[in-house]
CSV table of C-alpha atoms and ligand atoms in Angstrom, one decimal:
chain,number,residue,atom,x,y,z
A,1,UNK,CA,20.5,-13.2,11.5
A,2,UNK,CA,20.8,-9.6,10.2
A,3,UNK,CA,17.8,-7.4,10.6
A,4,UNK,CA,16.7,-3.7,10.6
A,5,UNK,CA,15.2,-2.9,14.0
A,6,UNK,CA,13.6,0.3,15.2
A,7,UNK,CA,14.4,0.4,19.0
A,8,UNK,CA,12.6,3.8,19.7
A,9,UNK,CA,11.3,6.7,17.6
A,10,UNK,CA,14.2,8.0,15.4
A,11,UNK,CA,16.5,5.2,16.7
A,12,UNK,CA,17.2,2.3,14.3
A,13,UNK,CA,20.1,0.0,13.4
A,14,UNK,CA,21.0,-3.0,11.4
A,15,UNK,CA,22.4,-5.7,13.5
A,16,UNK,CA,22.5,-9.4,14.6
A,17,UNK,CA,19.2,-10.6,16.1
A,18,UNK,CA,18.1,-14.1,17.1
A,19,UNK,CA,16.4,-16.0,14.2
A,20,UNK,CA,12.7,-16.7,14.8
A,21,UNK,CA,11.2,-20.1,15.6
A,22,UNK,CA,8.0,-21.3,13.9
A,23,UNK,CA,5.1,-21.7,16.3
A,24,UNK,CA,2.3,-24.2,15.4
A,25,UNK,CA,0.6,-23.0,12.2
A,26,UNK,CA,3.5,-20.8,11.2
A,27,UNK,CA,6.2,-20.9,8.6
A,28,UNK,CA,9.7,-19.4,8.5
A,29,UNK,CA,10.4,-17.4,5.4
A,30,UNK,CA,13.9,-16.5,4.0
A,31,UNK,CA,13.2,-13.0,2.9
A,32,UNK,CA,14.4,-12.2,-0.6
A,33,UNK,CA,13.1,-8.6,-1.2
A,34,UNK,CA,11.2,-6.2,1.1
A,35,UNK,CA,9.9,-2.8,0.0
A,36,UNK,CA,10.2,0.4,2.1
A,37,UNK,CA,6.8,2.2,2.5
A,38,UNK,CA,5.7,5.5,3.8
A,39,UNK,CA,4.2,3.8,6.8
A,40,UNK,CA,7.7,2.4,7.7
A,41,UNK,CA,8.8,6.1,7.9
A,42,UNK,CA,5.9,6.9,10.2
A,43,UNK,CA,7.1,4.1,12.6
A,44,UNK,CA,10.6,5.4,12.5
A,45,UNK,CA,9.3,8.9,13.3
A,46,UNK,CA,7.2,7.5,16.2
A,47,UNK,CA,4.0,8.5,14.4
A,48,UNK,CA,2.3,5.1,14.6
A,49,UNK,CA,0.4,4.5,17.8
A,50,UNK,CA,0.1,0.8,17.2
A,51,UNK,CA,3.7,-0.1,17.2
A,52,UNK,CA,5.6,-1.4,20.2
A,53,UNK,CA,9.4,-1.1,20.3
A,54,UNK,CA,11.7,-2.7,19.6
A,55,UNK,CA,10.3,-3.8,16.2
A,56,UNK,CA,11.7,-5.3,13.1
A,57,UNK,CA,9.6,-3.4,10.5
A,58,UNK,CA,8.7,-4.3,6.9
A,59,UNK,CA,5.2,-5.4,5.7
A,60,UNK,CA,5.9,-5.6,1.9
A,61,UNK,CA,8.0,-8.7,1.3
A,62,UNK,CA,8.5,-12.0,-0.6
A,63,UNK,CA,10.8,-14.9,-0.1
A,64,UNK,CA,11.1,-18.7,0.2
A,65,UNK,CA,9.7,-20.9,3.0
A,66,UNK,CA,12.7,-22.5,4.8
A,67,UNK,CA,10.8,-24.3,7.6
A,68,UNK,CA,7.3,-25.0,8.9
A,69,UNK,CA,5.8,-25.3,12.4
A,70,UNK,CA,3.5,-28.1,13.7
A,71,UNK,CA,0.3,-28.5,11.7
A,72,UNK,CA,1.7,-27.1,8.5
A,73,UNK,CA,2.3,-29.3,5.4
A,74,UNK,CA,6.1,-29.9,5.3
A,75,UNK,CA,5.8,-30.0,1.4
A,76,UNK,CA,5.6,-26.2,1.7
A,77,UNK,CA,9.4,-26.0,2.4
A,78,UNK,CA,11.0,-24.4,-0.6
A,79,UNK,CA,7.7,-22.7,-1.7
A,80,UNK,CA,8.1,-19.1,-3.1
A,81,UNK,CA,5.7,-16.8,-1.4
A,82,UNK,CA,4.6,-13.3,-0.7
A,83,UNK,CA,3.1,-12.3,2.6
A,84,UNK,CA,-0.3,-10.7,3.4
A,85,UNK,CA,0.5,-8.6,6.6
A,86,UNK,CA,-3.1,-8.8,8.0
A,87,UNK,CA,-3.3,-11.2,10.9
A,88,UNK,CA,-6.8,-11.2,12.3
A,89,UNK,CA,-8.5,-12.9,15.3
A,90,UNK,CA,-11.4,-14.5,13.5
A,91,UNK,CA,-13.8,-13.9,16.4
A,92,UNK,CA,-14.6,-10.2,16.7
A,93,UNK,CA,-17.5,-8.4,14.9
A,94,UNK,CA,-15.5,-7.3,11.8
A,95,UNK,CA,-14.0,-10.7,11.4
A,96,UNK,CA,-17.4,-12.4,11.7
A,97,UNK,CA,-18.8,-10.2,8.9
A,98,UNK,CA,-15.8,-10.7,6.6
A,99,UNK,CA,-13.8,-7.6,7.3
A,100,UNK,CA,-10.6,-9.0,8.7
A,101,UNK,CA,-8.6,-5.9,7.8
A,102,UNK,CA,-10.3,-3.9,10.5
A,103,UNK,CA,-10.2,-6.8,13.1
A,104,UNK,CA,-10.5,-5.3,16.6
A,105,UNK,CA,-7.4,-7.4,17.6
A,106,UNK,CA,-5.4,-7.1,14.4
A,107,UNK,CA,-1.7,-7.9,14.4
A,108,UNK,CA,-0.1,-6.3,11.3
A,109,UNK,CA,3.1,-8.0,10.3
A,110,UNK,CA,5.9,-5.4,10.5
A,111,UNK,CA,3.9,-3.2,12.8
A,112,UNK,CA,2.5,-5.2,15.8
A,113,UNK,CA,4.8,-8.2,15.2
A,114,UNK,CA,8.1,-8.5,13.5
A,115,UNK,CA,8.3,-8.0,9.7
A,116,UNK,CA,10.4,-8.5,6.6
A,117,UNK,CA,13.5,-6.3,7.0
A,118,UNK,CA,15.3,-9.4,8.3
A,119,UNK,CA,16.9,-12.5,6.9
A,120,UNK,CA,14.1,-14.6,8.4
A,121,UNK,CA,10.6,-14.0,9.7
A,122,UNK,CA,7.9,-16.2,11.2
A,123,UNK,CA,4.4,-15.7,9.8
A,124,UNK,CA,1.1,-17.6,9.9
A,125,UNK,CA,1.1,-20.2,7.1
A,126,UNK,CA,-2.2,-18.9,5.8
A,127,UNK,CA,-0.6,-15.4,5.2
A,128,UNK,CA,2.1,-16.9,2.9
A,129,UNK,CA,0.6,-16.9,-0.6
A,130,UNK,CA,2.3,-19.2,-3.1
A,131,UNK,CA,3.6,-17.5,-6.2
A,132,UNK,CA,3.1,-18.9,-9.7
A,133,UNK,CA,6.1,-19.9,-11.7
A,134,UNK,CA,7.6,-17.0,-13.5
A,135,UNK,CA,6.5,-14.4,-11.0
A,136,UNK,CA,9.8,-13.0,-9.7
A,137,UNK,CA,10.4,-12.4,-6.0
A,138,UNK,CA,11.2,-8.7,-6.6
A,139,UNK,CA,7.8,-8.1,-8.3
A,140,UNK,CA,6.1,-10.2,-5.6
A,141,UNK,CA,7.4,-7.8,-2.9
A,142,UNK,CA,4.9,-5.2,-4.5
A,143,UNK,CA,1.8,-7.4,-4.1
A,144,UNK,CA,1.1,-5.7,-0.8
A,145,UNK,CA,1.1,-2.1,-2.2
A,146,UNK,CA,-1.1,-3.2,-5.0
A,147,UNK,CA,-3.5,-4.9,-2.5
A,148,UNK,CA,-4.0,-1.4,-1.0
A,149,UNK,CA,-5.1,-0.2,-4.4
A,150,UNK,CA,-7.3,-3.2,-5.0
A,151,UNK,CA,-9.0,-2.7,-1.7
A,152,UNK,CA,-9.7,1.0,-2.0
A,153,UNK,CA,-11.1,0.5,-5.6
A,154,UNK,CA,-13.3,-2.4,-4.4
A,155,UNK,CA,-14.7,-0.2,-1.6
A,156,UNK,CA,-15.5,2.5,-4.3
A,157,UNK,CA,-17.7,0.3,-6.4
A,158,UNK,CA,-16.4,1.4,-9.9
A,159,UNK,CA,-18.8,1.1,-12.8
A,160,UNK,CA,-17.6,0.6,-16.4
A,161,UNK,CA,-16.9,3.9,-18.0
A,162,UNK,CA,-16.5,5.8,-14.8
A,163,UNK,CA,-13.9,8.5,-14.6
A,164,UNK,CA,-11.4,8.3,-11.7
A,165,UNK,CA,-9.4,11.0,-10.1
A,166,UNK,CA,-6.3,9.8,-8.2
A,167,UNK,CA,-4.9,12.4,-5.8
A,168,UNK,CA,-1.2,11.9,-5.2
A,169,UNK,CA,1.2,10.1,-7.6
A,170,UNK,CA,3.5,8.5,-5.1
A,171,UNK,CA,3.7,4.7,-5.1
A,172,UNK,CA,0.2,4.2,-3.7
A,173,UNK,CA,-1.3,6.6,-6.2
A,174,UNK,CA,0.5,4.8,-9.0
A,175,UNK,CA,-0.7,1.4,-7.9
A,176,UNK,CA,-4.3,2.8,-7.8
A,177,UNK,CA,-3.7,4.1,-11.3
A,178,UNK,CA,-2.4,0.7,-12.6
A,179,UNK,CA,-5.0,-1.3,-10.8
A,180,UNK,CA,-7.8,0.9,-12.2
A,181,UNK,CA,-6.5,0.4,-15.7
A,182,UNK,CA,-6.2,-3.3,-15.1
A,183,UNK,CA,-9.9,-3.3,-14.1
A,184,UNK,CA,-10.8,-1.6,-17.3
A,185,UNK,CA,-11.2,2.1,-16.2
A,186,UNK,CA,-9.9,4.1,-19.2
A,187,UNK,CA,-10.2,7.7,-18.0
A,188,UNK,CA,-7.9,8.1,-15.0
A,189,UNK,CA,-6.9,11.7,-14.1
A,190,UNK,CA,-3.9,11.9,-11.7
A,191,UNK,CA,-2.9,15.0,-9.7
A,192,UNK,CA,0.3,15.7,-7.8
A,193,UNK,CA,2.5,18.7,-7.1
A,194,UNK,CA,5.7,17.1,-8.5
A,195,UNK,CA,6.1,17.1,-12.4
A,196,UNK,CA,8.4,14.1,-12.2
A,197,UNK,CA,5.6,12.0,-10.6
A,198,UNK,CA,3.1,13.1,-13.2
A,199,UNK,CA,5.4,12.1,-16.0
A,200,UNK,CA,5.5,8.6,-14.5
A,201,UNK,CA,1.7,8.6,-14.2
A,202,UNK,CA,1.4,9.4,-17.9
A,203,UNK,CA,3.9,6.6,-18.7
A,204,UNK,CA,1.7,4.2,-16.7
A,205,UNK,CA,-1.5,5.1,-18.4
A,206,UNK,CA,-3.0,8.2,-16.9
A,207,UNK,CA,-5.3,9.8,-19.5
A,208,UNK,CA,-4.8,13.3,-18.0
A,209,UNK,CA,-2.5,14.8,-15.4
A,210,UNK,CA,-2.9,18.0,-13.3
A,211,UNK,CA,-0.1,19.8,-11.4
A,212,UNK,CA,-2.0,21.0,-8.3
A,213,UNK,CA,0.7,23.6,-7.5
A,214,UNK,CA,0.8,25.3,-10.9
A,215,UNK,CA,-2.9,24.8,-11.8
A,216,UNK,CA,-6.2,25.3,-9.8
A,217,UNK,CA,-7.1,21.7,-9.3
A,218,UNK,CA,-10.8,22.1,-8.9
A,219,UNK,CA,-11.1,24.3,-12.1
A,220,UNK,CA,-8.9,21.9,-14.0
A,221,UNK,CA,-11.0,18.9,-13.0
A,222,UNK,CA,-14.3,20.6,-13.9
A,223,UNK,CA,-12.8,21.6,-17.2
A,224,UNK,CA,-11.6,18.0,-17.9
A,225,UNK,CA,-15.1,16.7,-17.1
A,226,UNK,CA,-17.3,19.2,-19.0
A,227,UNK,CA,-18.3,20.7,-15.6
A,228,UNK,CA,-19.8,17.3,-14.5
A,229,UNK,CA,-17.3,16.5,-11.7
A,230,UNK,CA,-15.8,13.1,-10.9
A,231,UNK,CA,-17.7,9.9,-9.9
A,232,UNK,CA,-14.6,8.2,-8.4
A,233,UNK,CA,-12.0,9.9,-6.3
A,234,UNK,CA,-9.2,8.0,-4.6
A,235,UNK,CA,-7.2,10.1,-2.1
A,236,UNK,CA,-3.6,8.8,-2.0
A,237,UNK,CA,-2.1,12.2,-0.9
A,238,UNK,CA,-3.9,12.1,2.4
A,239,UNK,CA,-3.8,15.8,3.2
A,240,UNK,CA,-6.7,16.5,5.6
A,241,UNK,CA,-7.1,20.1,4.4
A,242,UNK,CA,-8.0,18.9,0.9
A,243,UNK,CA,-11.3,17.2,1.9
A,244,UNK,CA,-13.5,20.2,1.1
A,245,UNK,CA,-11.9,20.4,-2.4
A,246,UNK,CA,-12.4,16.7,-2.9
A,247,UNK,CA,-16.1,17.0,-2.0
A,248,UNK,CA,-16.6,19.9,-4.4
A,249,UNK,CA,-14.9,18.0,-7.3
A,250,UNK,CA,-17.1,15.0,-6.8
A,251,UNK,CA,-20.2,14.7,-9.0
A,252,UNK,CA,-23.6,13.7,-7.5
A,253,UNK,CA,-23.5,9.9,-6.5
A,254,UNK,CA,-19.7,9.9,-6.4
A,255,UNK,CA,-17.7,7.5,-4.3
A,256,UNK,CA,-14.7,8.8,-2.5
A,257,UNK,CA,-12.0,6.4,-1.2
A,258,UNK,CA,-9.9,7.7,1.7
A,259,UNK,CA,-6.5,6.2,2.5
A,260,UNK,CA,-5.0,8.8,4.9
A,261,UNK,CA,-4.2,8.0,8.5
A,262,UNK,CA,-3.9,11.6,9.9
A,263,UNK,CA,-5.4,12.5,13.2
A,264,UNK,CA,-5.9,16.1,12.1
A,265,UNK,CA,-9.5,17.0,11.7
A,266,UNK,CA,-10.9,17.9,8.2
A,267,UNK,CA,-13.8,20.4,7.5
A,268,UNK,CA,-16.5,18.3,6.0
A,269,UNK,CA,-19.4,20.3,4.5
A,270,UNK,CA,-22.7,18.5,5.2
A,271,UNK,CA,-24.4,20.2,2.3
A,272,UNK,CA,-21.9,18.9,-0.2
A,273,UNK,CA,-22.3,15.3,1.1
A,274,UNK,CA,-26.1,15.2,1.3
A,275,UNK,CA,-27.0,17.3,-1.7
A,276,UNK,CA,-24.9,15.0,-3.9
A,277,UNK,CA,-25.5,11.9,-1.8
A,278,UNK,CA,-21.8,11.2,-1.7
A,279,UNK,CA,-20.3,8.0,-0.4
A,280,UNK,CA,-17.0,8.4,1.6
A,281,UNK,CA,-15.3,5.1,2.4
A,282,UNK,CA,-12.2,4.5,4.4
A,283,UNK,CA,-9.8,1.8,3.2
A,284,UNK,CA,-7.3,0.1,5.5
A,285,UNK,CA,-4.7,-2.5,4.3
A,286,UNK,CA,-6.5,-5.2,2.3
A,287,UNK,CA,-9.3,-7.6,2.7
A,288,UNK,CA,-8.1,-10.8,1.1
A,289,UNK,CA,-6.9,-9.2,-2.1
A,290,UNK,CA,-3.6,-11.1,-2.5
A,291,UNK,CA,-5.0,-13.8,-4.9
A,292,UNK,CA,-6.5,-11.2,-7.2
A,293,UNK,CA,-3.3,-9.1,-7.3
A,294,UNK,CA,-1.1,-12.1,-7.9
A,295,UNK,CA,-3.3,-13.1,-10.8
A,296,UNK,CA,-3.1,-9.6,-12.3
A,297,UNK,CA,0.7,-9.5,-12.1
A,298,UNK,CA,1.0,-13.1,-13.4
A,299,UNK,CA,-1.1,-12.2,-16.5
A,300,UNK,CA,0.7,-8.9,-17.2
A,301,UNK,CA,-2.1,-6.5,-16.4
A,302,UNK,CA,0.0,-5.0,-13.6
A,303,UNK,CA,3.6,-4.0,-14.1
A,304,UNK,CA,5.3,-3.9,-10.7
A,305,UNK,CA,8.8,-3.5,-12.1
A,306,UNK,CA,7.8,-0.1,-13.5
A,307,UNK,CA,7.4,1.1,-9.9
A,308,UNK,CA,10.8,-0.1,-8.7
A,309,UNK,CA,13.4,2.7,-8.8
A,310,UNK,CA,16.1,1.4,-6.4
A,311,UNK,CA,17.4,-2.0,-5.0
A,312,UNK,CA,19.7,-1.7,-2.0
A,313,UNK,CA,21.3,-4.3,0.3
A,314,UNK,CA,20.1,-4.3,3.9
A,315,UNK,CA,23.3,-2.6,5.0
A,316,UNK,CA,22.4,0.4,2.8
A,317,UNK,CA,18.9,0.9,4.2
A,318,UNK,CA,19.7,4.1,6.2
A,319,UNK,CA,20.9,5.7,2.9
A,320,UNK,CA,17.6,4.6,1.3
A,321,UNK,CA,15.6,6.1,4.2
A,322,UNK,CA,17.5,9.3,3.8
A,323,UNK,CA,16.7,9.4,0.1
A,324,UNK,CA,13.0,8.8,0.6
A,325,UNK,CA,12.8,11.5,3.3
A,326,UNK,CA,14.8,14.2,1.5
A,327,UNK,CA,14.4,13.5,-2.3
A,328,UNK,CA,11.0,11.8,-2.7
A,329,UNK,CA,10.9,13.0,-6.3
A,330,UNK,CA,14.0,10.8,-7.1
A,331,UNK,CA,12.4,7.5,-5.8
A,332,UNK,CA,9.5,5.2,-6.6
A,333,UNK,CA,9.5,1.9,-4.7
A,334,UNK,CA,12.9,1.2,-3.0
A,335,UNK,CA,13.4,-2.6,-2.5
A,336,UNK,CA,15.8,-4.0,0.0
A,337,UNK,CA,17.5,-7.1,-1.3
A,338,UNK,CA,18.0,-9.4,1.7
A,339,UNK,CA,18.8,-13.0,0.8
A,340,UNK,CA,20.6,-13.9,-2.4
B,401,LIG,ZN1,2.9,-0.1,3.0
B,402,LIG,ZN1,-11.0,-10.0,14.7
């Protein structure tokens, strides 16, 4: 089968690889569409400490079950599915308290084990979520990025009427915006440094946008909130140096969701955190959010197709990677179309 494989940092190729077999409890999926994500770029650059090479990457994908292993209902062959990449052990402390997405022995599909940039992939049957009729496979490849948004928002405990500030209007920031609107939050401020992205944010329902390069973000946020500050802040830009500004923009009792994976330290001011009794939460991958996201897409509350800017065949993946690296303002989600 054809697959996109990273063999070492900065070394990748599309070539023929052996097709996988289904172990007991697994299914084989014919991949239809797989999305390229910023974290795939980190793997390509050798910036992901978890990955072992060689690796077929890709953790955002959907397709059709072609075969099942022992112990899986054979009636699932032919089922249209999207794949939750979180494979957890079920025994460690976080697993025992219902936090499988921070399992101590987690195996993320597309990171620790082979993923979706291939004609076929083997995944645990429980990770393959059945799609309702009418939910297209291209849209279904975006369930995973929306699950990131659903997870961070659930960690932030939004209340009706809360204002939300989303930092960064890349694909993850835009999924947080759309998910917040789907959950009924009406005042969503989005900031970025690229005007093209802010225009997209307004199209997708942002109530206010701020260009953090041409405006003073902190002043603009205070002006937009009558000096009150913001109760919900989701950081999808993930720039460690911004944390002090984030703390200053937060109102007392605010909840701040952090999505970055940088090892660079941030200056965290105790006084800001304690005086305002702020809650800072990390959010990693997703904790069983696929059914909720699938439901929101099926009922039209989320619009994944608005986020898709490019569809390319597997053979054109290197060009797509080049586009994402060098012209991020020209792309939203790039989908790789794999099987017909
Ligand atoms: Zn991703
Ligand atoms: Zn575990």
